[in-house]
Amino acid sequence: MVTRTALEEELSRVAGSVPDPELPVLTLEELGVVRGVHVTGTGRVEVTLTPTYTGCPAIEAMSSDIERALHDHGVPEVSVVTVLAPAWSTDDISEEGRRKLTEFGIAPPRPQGPAGGPVPLTLAIRCPHCGSTDTELLSRFSSTACKALRRCTACLEPFDHFKEL
């Protein structure tokens, strides 16, 4: 296990507090995409960032926003490096992030469980408005590629569902 310095912990909080450009209700920390923040020299920081999927169009905005936040925090030289392994999973979304998605009207992804372990039997997608599990798929894609459009057949409200990866 790698030990982080107090400065790296502080800078990690700053980088992690950046809102996701596509889902601004979540921070990058809550989304689970900031993988590491390392001081590489005096006034130099490297941030490792994993996109939610390889072709994620928001990765450039995330990188720029992290650089800006750390520059504003007094770090003169910031490098954001995209890493693809280990791959991001919807299990990386924090409990607070899942709560915020629901509060925002987006059904959070269902837990996938440990790799190679038993698959949880959570088949129903709960409506974030009324809590019903009686929902239907309207479109496999919604406002972003990582979300599907669903409708609750109980309250008839449409809602986004963050797809499991």
mmCIF file of C-alpha atoms in Angstrom:
data_model
loop_
_atom_site.group_PDB
_atom_site.id
_atom_site.type_symbol
_atom_site.label_atom_id
_atom_site.label_comp_id
_atom_site.label_asym_id
_atom_site.label_seq_id
_atom_site.Cartn_x
_atom_site.Cartn_y
_atom_site.Cartn_z
ATOM 1 C CA MET A 1 0.000 0.000 0.000
ATOM 2 C CA VAL A 2 1.304 3.436 -0.956
ATOM 3 C CA THR A 3 1.269 6.048 1.777
ATOM 4 C CA ARG A 4 0.255 9.538 0.782
ATOM 5 C CA THR A 5 1.675 12.661 2.344
ATOM 6 C CA ALA A 6 -0.566 15.227 4.017
ATOM 7 C CA LEU A 7 -0.047 17.495 0.993
ATOM 8 C CA GLU A 8 -1.100 14.712 -1.399
ATOM 9 C CA GLU A 9 -4.206 14.076 0.740
ATOM 10 C CA GLU A 10 -5.073 17.786 0.574
ATOM 11 C CA LEU A 11 -4.495 17.989 -3.183
ATOM 12 C CA SER A 12 -6.503 14.803 -3.676
ATOM 13 C CA ARG A 13 -9.452 16.451 -1.904
ATOM 14 C CA VAL A 14 -9.102 19.489 -4.198
ATOM 15 C CA ALA A 15 -8.942 17.361 -7.375
ATOM 16 C CA GLY A 16 -11.752 15.125 -6.136
ATOM 17 C CA SER A 17 -14.021 18.087 -5.370
ATOM 18 C CA VAL A 18 -14.240 19.029 -9.057
ATOM 19 C CA PRO A 19 -17.794 18.463 -10.387
ATOM 20 C CA ASP A 20 -18.273 15.923 -13.156
ATOM 21 C CA PRO A 21 -18.914 17.905 -16.391
ATOM 22 C CA GLU A 22 -21.776 15.625 -17.489
ATOM 23 C CA LEU A 23 -23.286 14.994 -14.038
ATOM 24 C CA PRO A 24 -22.426 18.119 -12.022
ATOM 25 C CA VAL A 25 -24.397 16.782 -9.059
ATOM 26 C CA LEU A 26 -21.409 14.429 -8.509
ATOM 27 C CA THR A 27 -17.801 15.257 -7.768
ATOM 28 C CA LEU A 28 -15.030 13.331 -9.482
ATOM 29 C CA GLU A 29 -14.245 11.715 -6.115
ATOM 30 C CA GLU A 30 -17.843 10.522 -5.719
ATOM 31 C CA LEU A 31 -17.781 9.233 -9.302
ATOM 32 C CA GLY A 32 -14.574 7.352 -8.452
ATOM 33 C CA VAL A 33 -12.482 8.457 -11.437
ATOM 34 C CA VAL A 34 -9.595 10.199 -9.609
ATOM 35 C CA ARG A 35 -7.175 7.318 -9.009
ATOM 36 C CA GLY A 36 -4.221 9.142 -7.505
ATOM 37 C CA VAL A 37 -2.565 12.471 -6.777
ATOM 38 C CA HIS A 38 1.222 12.476 -6.413
ATOM 39 C CA VAL A 39 3.659 15.294 -5.725
ATOM 40 C CA THR A 40 6.475 14.649 -8.219
ATOM 41 C CA GLY A 41 8.655 17.611 -7.278
ATOM 42 C CA THR A 42 8.518 21.105 -5.869
ATOM 43 C CA GLY A 43 5.396 22.717 -7.296
ATOM 44 C CA ARG A 44 4.674 19.704 -9.533
ATOM 45 C CA VAL A 45 1.722 17.333 -9.198
ATOM 46 C CA GLU A 46 0.583 14.376 -11.271
ATOM 47 C CA VAL A 47 -3.064 13.282 -11.146
ATOM 48 C CA THR A 48 -4.127 9.905 -12.493
ATOM 49 C CA LEU A 49 -7.642 9.793 -13.881
ATOM 50 C CA THR A 50 -9.633 6.840 -15.228
ATOM 51 C CA PRO A 51 -12.507 7.596 -17.616
ATOM 52 C CA THR A 52 -15.852 5.910 -17.095
ATOM 53 C CA TYR A 53 -15.283 4.263 -20.476
ATOM 54 C CA THR A 54 -12.503 4.449 -23.065
ATOM 55 C CA GLY A 55 -14.291 6.861 -25.416
ATOM 56 C CA CYS A 56 -15.654 9.150 -22.692
ATOM 57 C CA PRO A 57 -15.928 12.622 -24.245
ATOM 58 C CA ALA A 58 -15.762 14.310 -20.824
ATOM 59 C CA ILE A 59 -12.179 13.233 -20.031
ATOM 60 C CA GLU A 60 -10.688 16.421 -21.537
ATOM 61 C CA ALA A 61 -13.051 18.642 -19.541
ATOM 62 C CA MET A 62 -12.313 16.651 -16.372
ATOM 63 C CA SER A 63 -8.564 17.046 -16.925
ATOM 64 C CA SER A 64 -8.826 20.791 -17.596
ATOM 65 C CA ASP A 65 -11.071 21.318 -14.563
ATOM 66 C CA ILE A 66 -8.645 19.399 -12.301
ATOM 67 C CA GLU A 67 -5.704 21.423 -13.639
ATOM 68 C CA ARG A 68 -7.599 24.683 -13.011
ATOM 69 C CA ALA A 69 -8.613 23.663 -9.471
ATOM 70 C CA LEU A 70 -5.053 22.722 -8.532
ATOM 71 C CA HIS A 71 -3.593 25.859 -10.168
ATOM 72 C CA ASP A 72 -6.104 27.930 -8.174
ATOM 73 C CA HIS A 73 -4.933 26.053 -5.072
ATOM 74 C CA GLY A 74 -1.362 27.222 -5.737
ATOM 75 C CA VAL A 75 0.163 24.310 -7.668
ATOM 76 C CA PRO A 76 2.105 25.799 -10.601
ATOM 77 C CA GLU A 77 2.633 22.605 -12.635
ATOM 78 C CA VAL A 78 -0.139 20.007 -12.979
ATOM 79 C CA SER A 79 -0.093 16.954 -15.179
ATOM 80 C CA VAL A 80 -3.243 14.841 -15.575
ATOM 81 C CA VAL A 81 -2.559 11.347 -16.884
ATOM 82 C CA THR A 82 -5.329 9.086 -18.164
ATOM 83 C CA VAL A 83 -5.002 5.479 -17.031
ATOM 84 C CA LEU A 84 -7.215 2.704 -18.376
ATOM 85 C CA ALA A 85 -6.224 -0.107 -16.012
ATOM 86 C CA PRO A 86 -7.694 -1.035 -13.738
ATOM 87 C CA ALA A 87 -10.849 -0.131 -15.636
ATOM 88 C CA TRP A 88 -13.458 2.059 -13.972
ATOM 89 C CA SER A 89 -16.607 0.312 -12.789
ATOM 90 C CA THR A 90 -19.929 1.651 -11.593
ATOM 91 C CA ASP A 91 -19.013 -0.009 -8.292
ATOM 92 C CA ASP A 92 -16.468 2.841 -7.952
ATOM 93 C CA ILE A 93 -19.300 5.338 -7.387
ATOM 94 C CA SER A 94 -19.402 6.154 -3.667
ATOM 95 C CA GLU A 95 -22.478 5.677 -1.503
ATOM 96 C CA GLU A 96 -22.760 9.472 -1.291
ATOM 97 C CA GLY A 97 -22.609 9.627 -5.087
ATOM 98 C CA ARG A 98 -25.388 7.035 -5.378
ATOM 99 C CA ARG A 99 -27.487 8.992 -2.896
ATOM 100 C CA LYS A 100 -26.962 12.212 -4.867
ATOM 101 C CA LEU A 101 -27.892 10.524 -8.160
ATOM 102 C CA THR A 102 -31.172 9.336 -6.659
ATOM 103 C CA GLU A 103 -31.852 12.750 -5.128
ATOM 104 C CA PHE A 104 -31.172 14.314 -8.540
ATOM 105 C CA GLY A 105 -33.716 11.978 -10.195
ATOM 106 C CA ILE A 106 -31.267 9.489 -11.743
ATOM 107 C CA ALA A 107 -31.511 5.830 -10.778
ATOM 108 C CA PRO A 108 -28.031 4.816 -9.629
ATOM 109 C CA PRO A 109 -26.356 1.734 -11.109
ATOM 110 C CA ARG A 110 -26.997 -1.573 -9.404
ATOM 111 C CA PRO A 111 -24.014 -3.028 -7.492
ATOM 112 C CA GLN A 112 -22.031 -5.541 -9.537
ATOM 113 C CA GLY A 113 -20.167 -7.273 -6.704
ATOM 114 C CA PRO A 114 -16.547 -8.436 -6.585
ATOM 115 C CA ALA A 115 -14.922 -9.659 -9.794
ATOM 116 C CA GLY A 116 -15.288 -13.412 -10.044
ATOM 117 C CA GLY A 117 -17.701 -13.406 -7.105
ATOM 118 C CA PRO A 118 -21.420 -14.012 -6.976
ATOM 119 C CA VAL A 119 -23.584 -11.635 -8.980
ATOM 120 C CA PRO A 120 -26.142 -9.804 -6.822
ATOM 121 C CA LEU A 121 -29.729 -10.563 -7.809
ATOM 122 C CA THR A 122 -30.849 -6.950 -8.082
ATOM 123 C CA LEU A 123 -32.790 -7.106 -11.323
ATOM 124 C CA ALA A 124 -35.287 -4.311 -10.764
ATOM 125 C CA ILE A 125 -34.443 -0.677 -11.321
ATOM 126 C CA ARG A 126 -36.076 1.519 -8.700
ATOM 127 C CA CYS A 127 -37.783 4.766 -9.732
ATOM 128 C CA PRO A 128 -35.928 7.676 -8.089
ATOM 129 C CA HIS A 129 -39.216 9.604 -7.826
ATOM 130 C CA CYS A 130 -41.617 7.169 -6.117
ATOM 131 C CA GLY A 131 -39.451 4.147 -5.313
ATOM 132 C CA SER A 132 -41.439 1.668 -7.416
ATOM 133 C CA THR A 133 -39.572 -1.168 -9.120
ATOM 134 C CA ASP A 134 -42.232 -1.293 -11.841
ATOM 135 C CA THR A 135 -40.216 0.482 -14.566
ATOM 136 C CA GLU A 136 -39.696 0.056 -18.287
ATOM 137 C CA LEU A 137 -36.875 0.814 -20.698
ATOM 138 C CA LEU A 138 -37.672 3.577 -23.200
ATOM 139 C CA SER A 139 -34.235 3.928 -24.784
ATOM 140 C CA ARG A 140 -30.854 2.269 -24.208
ATOM 141 C CA PHE A 141 -29.266 5.711 -24.455
ATOM 142 C CA SER A 142 -30.202 8.969 -22.779
ATOM 143 C CA SER A 143 -28.492 12.360 -22.459
ATOM 144 C CA THR A 144 -25.098 10.611 -22.181
ATOM 145 C CA ALA A 145 -23.931 7.192 -23.369
ATOM 146 C CA CYS A 146 -23.580 5.983 -19.773
ATOM 147 C CA LYS A 147 -27.289 6.469 -19.050
ATOM 148 C CA ALA A 148 -30.486 4.806 -20.305
ATOM 149 C CA LEU A 149 -33.937 6.401 -20.398
ATOM 150 C CA ARG A 150 -36.616 4.605 -18.382
ATOM 151 C CA ARG A 151 -40.175 5.309 -17.247
ATOM 152 C CA CYS A 152 -41.919 4.332 -14.045
ATOM 153 C CA THR A 153 -45.220 2.646 -14.826
ATOM 154 C CA ALA A 154 -46.487 3.478 -11.320
ATOM 155 C CA CYS A 155 -46.015 7.277 -11.293
ATOM 156 C CA LEU A 156 -45.462 7.577 -15.093
ATOM 157 C CA GLU A 157 -42.379 9.788 -14.627
ATOM 158 C CA PRO A 158 -39.455 9.297 -17.026
ATOM 159 C CA PHE A 159 -35.974 9.097 -15.498
ATOM 160 C CA ASP A 160 -32.360 8.377 -16.387
ATOM 161 C CA HIS A 161 -30.711 5.185 -15.167
ATOM 162 C CA PHE A 162 -26.934 5.156 -14.827
ATOM 163 C CA LYS A 163 -25.998 1.923 -16.624
ATOM 164 C CA GLU A 164 -23.879 -0.689 -14.884
ATOM 165 C CA LEU A 165 -20.359 -1.246 -16.198
#
